[in-house]
Amino acid sequence: MLRPLCIAVFVAFAPAAHAVSAEHLEANKKAVAVNKKDFEAATKFLGPRYVQHNPNAVDGPEGLKAYITFLREKFPDAHSDVIRVFADGDSVIQHVHSVPTPGSRGNAIVNIYKLENAKIVEHWDVIQPVPEKSANNNTMF
Amino acid sequence: MLRPLCIAVFVAFAPAAHAVSAEHLEANKKAVAVNKKDFEAATKFLGPRYVQHNPNAVDGPEGLKAYITFLREKFPDAHSDVIRVFADGDSVIQHVHSVPTPGSRGNAIVNIYKLENAKIVEHWDVIQPVPEKSANNNTMF
């Protein structure tokens, strides 16, 4: 199974806290969307710690950098679309369609990011290959 | 591969809209958590339409009922824990650890529900088996 892309779409979060305004949450979402293709920028928004829950990635900021490098080398033509974004308190949730190789069905991904002081400090994801067939006509997105 | 459980944890949402108060969103989350084991109750909270994006389930309210029945018969000892819940506007997002059979590692699931007039009208999910080994010690949750 391909190691799915799951790190390509977060950068430029605005500051977040447990109690934040609706405008603030919307700004977070827009910032994520605008910068979704800027892979390298991601590391600029990491905090001093980075708790990684993706089981294929090593813990910590250095682990994320290594994982990004690995993915870019293995899937240089990968493309990710952020289909929808949610924000709640200090968390941002993305529903993503990631296509590691052009023409493949790709993966459905949900990323959950926790922020502190405008920096990403924790990441979870769930990744599922898009199946060839479905019992409905609605797609996974 | 087991068909993962992914429908067991939504019921009793409070009304939601695009602009809702923080208290309202919190109430939504709590309602979901309290009722998470009440499988049958789920169907009471379906709207007249139910757009299903899980590729293993047929579209519509009847499709969901059939899917619940199938899962309960196939995995009668299944257990799901809602690890974290987010709410944003008319959407509720759950991060779930679902264990279809006792002692198995189970699946990481993110459910996304869209509500209209206090009824669930659309559902997406992403499901990933928890792997035996991980590159970090943080678990998928």
CSV table of C-alpha atoms in Angstrom, one decimal:
chain,number,residue,atom,x,y,z
A,1,MET,CA,0.0,0.0,0.0
A,2,LEU,CA,1.2,3.5,-0.8
A,3,ARG,CA,2.1,5.6,2.1
A,4,PRO,CA,-0.5,8.4,1.7
A,5,LEU,CA,0.3,12.0,1.6
A,6,CYS,CA,-1.0,13.6,4.7
A,7,ILE,CA,1.2,16.6,5.5
A,8,ALA,CA,0.9,18.8,2.5
A,9,VAL,CA,-1.9,21.1,3.5
A,10,PHE,CA,-1.2,23.0,6.6
A,11,VAL,CA,0.5,26.3,6.9
A,12,ALA,CA,-0.1,29.9,8.0
A,13,PHE,CA,-2.6,29.3,10.8
A,14,ALA,CA,-3.6,32.4,12.6
A,15,PRO,CA,-3.4,32.4,16.4
A,16,ALA,CA,-6.0,30.2,18.1
A,17,ALA,CA,-7.2,29.6,21.6
A,18,HIS,CA,-10.0,27.9,23.3
A,19,ALA,CA,-12.3,30.9,23.1
A,20,VAL,CA,-11.9,32.5,19.7
A,21,SER,CA,-14.2,34.6,17.5
A,22,ALA,CA,-16.0,33.3,14.5
A,23,GLU,CA,-13.9,35.7,12.4
A,24,HIS,CA,-10.7,34.2,13.8
A,25,LEU,CA,-11.8,30.7,13.0
A,26,GLU,CA,-12.7,31.7,9.5
A,27,ALA,CA,-9.3,33.4,9.1
A,28,ASN,CA,-7.6,30.2,10.2
A,29,LYS,CA,-9.5,28.2,7.5
A,30,LYS,CA,-8.7,30.6,4.7
A,31,ALA,CA,-5.1,30.8,5.6
A,32,VAL,CA,-4.9,27.0,5.4
A,33,ALA,CA,-6.6,26.9,2.0
A,34,VAL,CA,-4.5,29.6,0.4
A,35,ASN,CA,-1.2,28.0,1.3
A,36,LYS,CA,-2.1,24.4,0.8
A,37,LYS,CA,0.5,23.8,-1.9
A,38,ASP,CA,3.4,25.4,-0.2
A,39,PHE,CA,5.0,22.3,1.3
A,40,GLU,CA,8.1,23.8,2.6
A,41,ALA,CA,6.3,26.5,4.4
A,42,ALA,CA,4.7,24.0,6.7
A,43,THR,CA,7.8,23.6,8.9
A,44,LYS,CA,7.8,27.4,9.6
A,45,PHE,CA,4.5,26.9,11.5
A,46,LEU,CA,5.6,24.1,13.7
A,47,GLY,CA,5.9,24.8,17.4
A,48,PRO,CA,8.9,23.7,19.5
A,49,ARG,CA,7.2,20.4,20.0
A,50,TYR,CA,5.2,18.4,17.4
A,51,VAL,CA,3.3,15.4,18.7
A,52,GLN,CA,2.8,13.2,15.7
A,53,HIS,CA,0.1,10.5,15.7
A,54,ASN,CA,0.5,9.4,12.0
A,55,PRO,CA,1.9,5.9,12.6
A,56,ASN,CA,4.3,6.2,9.6
A,57,ALA,CA,6.0,9.4,10.8
A,58,VAL,CA,8.5,9.8,13.6
A,59,ASP,CA,7.6,12.1,16.4
A,60,GLY,CA,8.7,15.7,16.6
A,61,PRO,CA,9.5,18.5,14.1
A,62,GLU,CA,12.5,16.7,12.7
A,63,GLY,CA,10.3,13.6,12.1
A,64,LEU,CA,7.8,15.7,10.1
A,65,LYS,CA,10.6,17.2,8.0
A,66,ALA,CA,11.9,13.8,7.2
A,67,TYR,CA,8.4,12.5,6.3
A,68,ILE,CA,7.8,15.5,4.0
A,69,THR,CA,11.1,14.9,2.2
A,70,PHE,CA,10.3,11.2,1.9
A,71,LEU,CA,6.9,11.8,0.4
A,72,ARG,CA,8.1,14.5,-2.0
A,73,GLU,CA,10.8,12.2,-3.3
A,74,LYS,CA,8.5,9.2,-3.6
A,75,PHE,CA,5.5,11.0,-5.0
A,76,PRO,CA,6.8,14.1,-6.8
A,77,ASP,CA,3.6,14.6,-8.7
A,78,ALA,CA,1.3,14.3,-5.8
A,79,HIS,CA,-1.7,16.6,-5.5
A,80,SER,CA,-4.0,17.4,-2.6
A,81,ASP,CA,-7.3,19.2,-2.6
A,82,VAL,CA,-8.7,20.4,0.7
A,83,ILE,CA,-12.4,19.8,0.2
A,84,ARG,CA,-13.6,21.3,3.5
A,85,VAL,CA,-12.1,22.8,6.6
A,86,PHE,CA,-13.5,23.2,10.1
A,87,ALA,CA,-12.2,25.1,13.1
A,88,ASP,CA,-13.1,24.7,16.7
A,89,GLY,CA,-11.2,26.4,19.5
A,90,ASP,CA,-7.5,25.6,19.0
A,91,SER,CA,-8.1,22.8,16.5
A,92,VAL,CA,-8.4,22.9,12.7
A,93,ILE,CA,-9.8,19.9,10.8
A,94,GLN,CA,-9.4,19.3,7.1
A,95,HIS,CA,-11.1,16.8,4.8
A,96,VAL,CA,-8.7,16.2,2.0
A,97,HIS,CA,-8.5,14.3,-1.3
A,98,SER,CA,-4.9,13.3,-1.8
A,99,VAL,CA,-3.8,11.8,-5.1
A,100,PRO,CA,-0.2,10.5,-4.8
A,101,THR,CA,0.1,9.7,-8.5
A,102,PRO,CA,-1.8,11.4,-11.3
A,103,GLY,CA,-4.7,9.4,-12.5
A,104,SER,CA,-5.0,7.3,-9.4
A,105,ARG,CA,-8.1,7.4,-7.2
A,106,GLY,CA,-6.0,8.5,-4.3
A,107,ASN,CA,-6.9,8.7,-0.6
A,108,ALA,CA,-9.5,10.3,1.6
A,109,ILE,CA,-7.8,12.0,4.5
A,110,VAL,CA,-8.9,13.8,7.6
A,111,ASN,CA,-6.2,15.8,9.3
A,112,ILE,CA,-6.7,17.2,12.8
A,113,TYR,CA,-4.3,19.9,13.9
A,114,LYS,CA,-3.9,21.4,17.4
A,115,LEU,CA,-2.4,24.8,17.6
A,116,GLU,CA,-0.8,26.7,20.5
A,117,ASN,CA,0.3,30.3,20.1
A,118,ALA,CA,-0.2,30.2,16.3
A,119,LYS,CA,2.0,27.1,16.0
A,120,ILE,CA,1.1,23.6,15.2
A,121,VAL,CA,2.0,21.3,18.1
A,122,GLU,CA,0.0,18.1,17.4
A,123,HIS,CA,-1.3,16.2,14.4
A,124,TRP,CA,-3.6,13.3,13.9
A,125,ASP,CA,-4.9,11.8,10.7
A,126,VAL,CA,-7.0,9.1,9.3
A,127,ILE,CA,-6.4,7.8,5.8
A,128,GLN,CA,-8.5,5.6,3.6
A,129,PRO,CA,-7.9,4.6,-0.1
A,130,VAL,CA,-10.8,5.7,-2.3
A,131,PRO,CA,-12.3,2.3,-3.4
A,132,GLU,CA,-13.0,1.5,-7.0
A,133,LYS,CA,-16.7,0.8,-6.3
A,134,SER,CA,-19.2,2.3,-4.0
A,135,ALA,CA,-22.7,1.4,-2.8
A,136,ASN,CA,-23.8,5.0,-3.5
A,137,ASN,CA,-23.1,7.7,-6.1
A,138,ASN,CA,-22.0,10.4,-3.7
A,139,THR,CA,-18.2,9.9,-3.8
A,140,MET,CA,-16.3,10.0,-0.5
A,141,PHE,CA,-16.2,13.8,-0.6
B,1,MET,CA,-10.7,-6.6,5.7
B,2,LEU,CA,-13.4,-6.0,8.2
B,3,ARG,CA,-16.1,-3.5,7.3
B,4,PRO,CA,-15.4,-1.1,10.0
B,5,LEU,CA,-18.1,0.3,12.3
B,6,CYS,CA,-18.7,3.9,11.5
B,7,ILE,CA,-22.3,4.7,12.3
B,8,ALA,CA,-22.6,3.9,16.0
B,9,VAL,CA,-22.0,7.2,17.5
B,10,PHE,CA,-24.3,9.9,16.4
B,11,VAL,CA,-27.6,10.8,18.0
B,12,ALA,CA,-29.3,13.6,19.8
B,13,PHE,CA,-27.8,16.6,18.1
B,14,ALA,CA,-29.1,19.9,19.2
B,15,PRO,CA,-30.2,22.3,16.4
B,16,ALA,CA,-27.3,23.8,14.5
B,17,ALA,CA,-27.0,26.5,12.0
B,18,HIS,CA,-24.2,28.4,10.2
B,19,ALA,CA,-24.0,31.0,13.0
B,20,VAL,CA,-24.4,29.4,16.4
B,21,SER,CA,-23.2,30.2,19.9
B,22,ALA,CA,-20.4,28.5,21.6
B,23,GLU,CA,-22.9,27.1,24.1
B,24,HIS,CA,-24.9,25.6,21.3
B,25,LEU,CA,-21.9,23.9,19.8
B,26,GLU,CA,-20.8,22.5,23.2
B,27,ALA,CA,-24.3,21.2,23.7
B,28,ASN,CA,-24.2,19.4,20.4
B,29,LYS,CA,-20.9,17.7,21.4
B,30,LYS,CA,-22.2,16.6,24.8
B,31,ALA,CA,-25.4,15.2,23.3
B,32,VAL,CA,-23.4,13.1,20.9
B,33,ALA,CA,-21.2,11.7,23.7
B,34,VAL,CA,-23.9,10.8,26.1
B,35,ASN,CA,-25.9,8.8,23.6
B,36,LYS,CA,-23.1,7.2,21.7
B,37,LYS,CA,-24.0,3.6,22.5
B,38,ASP,CA,-27.7,4.0,21.6
B,39,PHE,CA,-27.5,2.6,18.1
B,40,GLU,CA,-31.2,2.4,17.5
B,41,ALA,CA,-31.8,6.0,18.5
B,42,ALA,CA,-29.7,7.1,15.6
B,43,THR,CA,-32.4,6.7,13.1
B,44,LYS,CA,-34.7,9.1,15.0
B,45,PHE,CA,-32.3,11.9,14.2
B,46,LEU,CA,-32.2,11.4,10.5
B,47,GLY,CA,-33.7,14.0,8.3
B,48,PRO,CA,-36.0,13.3,5.3
B,49,ARG,CA,-32.9,12.9,3.2
B,50,TYR,CA,-29.6,11.4,4.2
B,51,VAL,CA,-26.7,11.7,1.8
B,52,GLN,CA,-24.3,8.9,2.5
B,53,HIS,CA,-20.6,9.1,1.5
B,54,ASN,CA,-19.4,5.9,3.2
B,55,PRO,CA,-18.8,3.7,0.1
B,56,ASN,CA,-20.0,0.6,1.8
B,57,ALA,CA,-23.5,2.0,2.7
B,58,VAL,CA,-26.4,2.6,0.4
B,59,ASP,CA,-27.7,6.2,0.1
B,60,GLY,CA,-30.7,7.5,2.1
B,61,PRO,CA,-32.2,6.8,5.5
B,62,GLU,CA,-33.1,3.2,4.6
B,63,GLY,CA,-29.6,2.5,3.5
B,64,LEU,CA,-28.3,3.6,6.9
B,65,LYS,CA,-30.8,1.4,8.8
B,66,ALA,CA,-29.7,-1.6,6.7
B,67,TYR,CA,-26.1,-0.8,7.3
B,68,ILE,CA,-26.6,-0.5,11.1
B,69,THR,CA,-28.4,-3.9,11.0
B,70,PHE,CA,-25.7,-5.5,9.0
B,71,LEU,CA,-23.0,-4.2,11.4
B,72,ARG,CA,-24.8,-5.2,14.5
B,73,GLU,CA,-25.3,-8.7,13.2
B,74,LYS,CA,-21.8,-9.1,12.0
B,75,PHE,CA,-20.1,-7.5,15.0
B,76,PRO,CA,-22.4,-7.9,18.0
B,77,ASP,CA,-19.6,-7.1,20.5
B,78,ALA,CA,-18.3,-4.0,18.7
B,79,HIS,CA,-17.4,-1.1,20.9
B,80,SER,CA,-16.7,2.5,19.9
B,81,ASP,CA,-15.1,5.3,21.9
B,82,VAL,CA,-15.5,8.9,20.8
B,83,ILE,CA,-12.1,10.3,21.6
B,84,ARG,CA,-12.8,13.9,20.6
B,85,VAL,CA,-15.6,15.9,19.1
B,86,PHE,CA,-15.6,19.2,17.2
B,87,ALA,CA,-18.4,21.4,16.1
B,88,ASP,CA,-18.4,24.1,13.5
B,89,GLY,CA,-21.6,25.7,12.2
B,90,ASP,CA,-23.9,23.0,11.1
B,91,SER,CA,-21.2,20.3,11.2
B,92,VAL,CA,-20.1,18.0,13.9
B,93,ILE,CA,-16.8,16.0,13.6
B,94,GLN,CA,-15.9,13.0,15.7
B,95,HIS,CA,-12.6,11.2,16.1
B,96,VAL,CA,-13.5,7.7,17.0
B,97,HIS,CA,-11.7,4.5,18.0
B,98,SER,CA,-13.9,1.6,16.9
B,99,VAL,CA,-13.2,-1.9,17.9
B,100,PRO,CA,-15.4,-4.4,15.9
B,101,THR,CA,-14.2,-7.4,17.9
B,102,PRO,CA,-12.9,-7.4,21.5
B,103,GLY,CA,-9.2,-7.5,21.7
B,104,SER,CA,-8.6,-6.3,18.1
B,105,ARG,CA,-6.7,-3.1,17.4
B,106,GLY,CA,-9.7,-1.8,15.6
B,107,ASN,CA,-10.0,1.3,13.4
B,108,ALA,CA,-9.4,5.0,13.6
B,109,ILE,CA,-12.4,6.8,12.2
B,110,VAL,CA,-13.3,10.4,11.6
B,111,ASN,CA,-17.1,11.0,11.1
B,112,ILE,CA,-18.3,14.3,9.6
B,113,TYR,CA,-22.0,15.0,10.0
B,114,LYS,CA,-24.0,17.8,8.5
B,115,LEU,CA,-27.2,18.8,10.2
B,116,GLU,CA,-30.2,20.8,9.1
B,117,ASN,CA,-33.0,21.7,11.5
B,118,ALA,CA,-31.6,19.4,14.2
B,119,LYS,CA,-31.6,16.4,11.8
B,120,ILE,CA,-28.6,14.7,10.3
B,121,VAL,CA,-28.8,15.0,6.5
B,122,GLU,CA,-25.3,14.0,5.3
B,123,HIS,CA,-22.4,11.9,6.5
B,124,TRP,CA,-18.8,11.4,5.4
B,125,ASP,CA,-16.2,9.2,7.1
B,126,VAL,CA,-12.6,8.1,6.7
B,127,ILE,CA,-11.6,4.8,8.2
B,128,GLN,CA,-8.1,3.4,8.8
B,129,PRO,CA,-7.1,0.2,10.6
B,130,VAL,CA,-4.8,0.8,13.5
B,131,PRO,CA,-1.5,-0.7,12.5
B,132,GLU,CA,0.4,-3.2,14.6
B,133,LYS,CA,3.5,-1.0,14.6
B,134,SER,CA,4.1,2.7,14.6
B,135,ALA,CA,7.1,5.0,14.0
B,136,ASN,CA,6.1,6.9,17.2
B,137,ASN,CA,4.7,6.2,20.6
B,138,ASN,CA,1.7,8.5,20.5
B,139,THR,CA,-1.0,6.1,19.3
B,140,MET,CA,-3.4,7.2,16.5
B,141,PHE,CA,-5.5,8.9,19.1
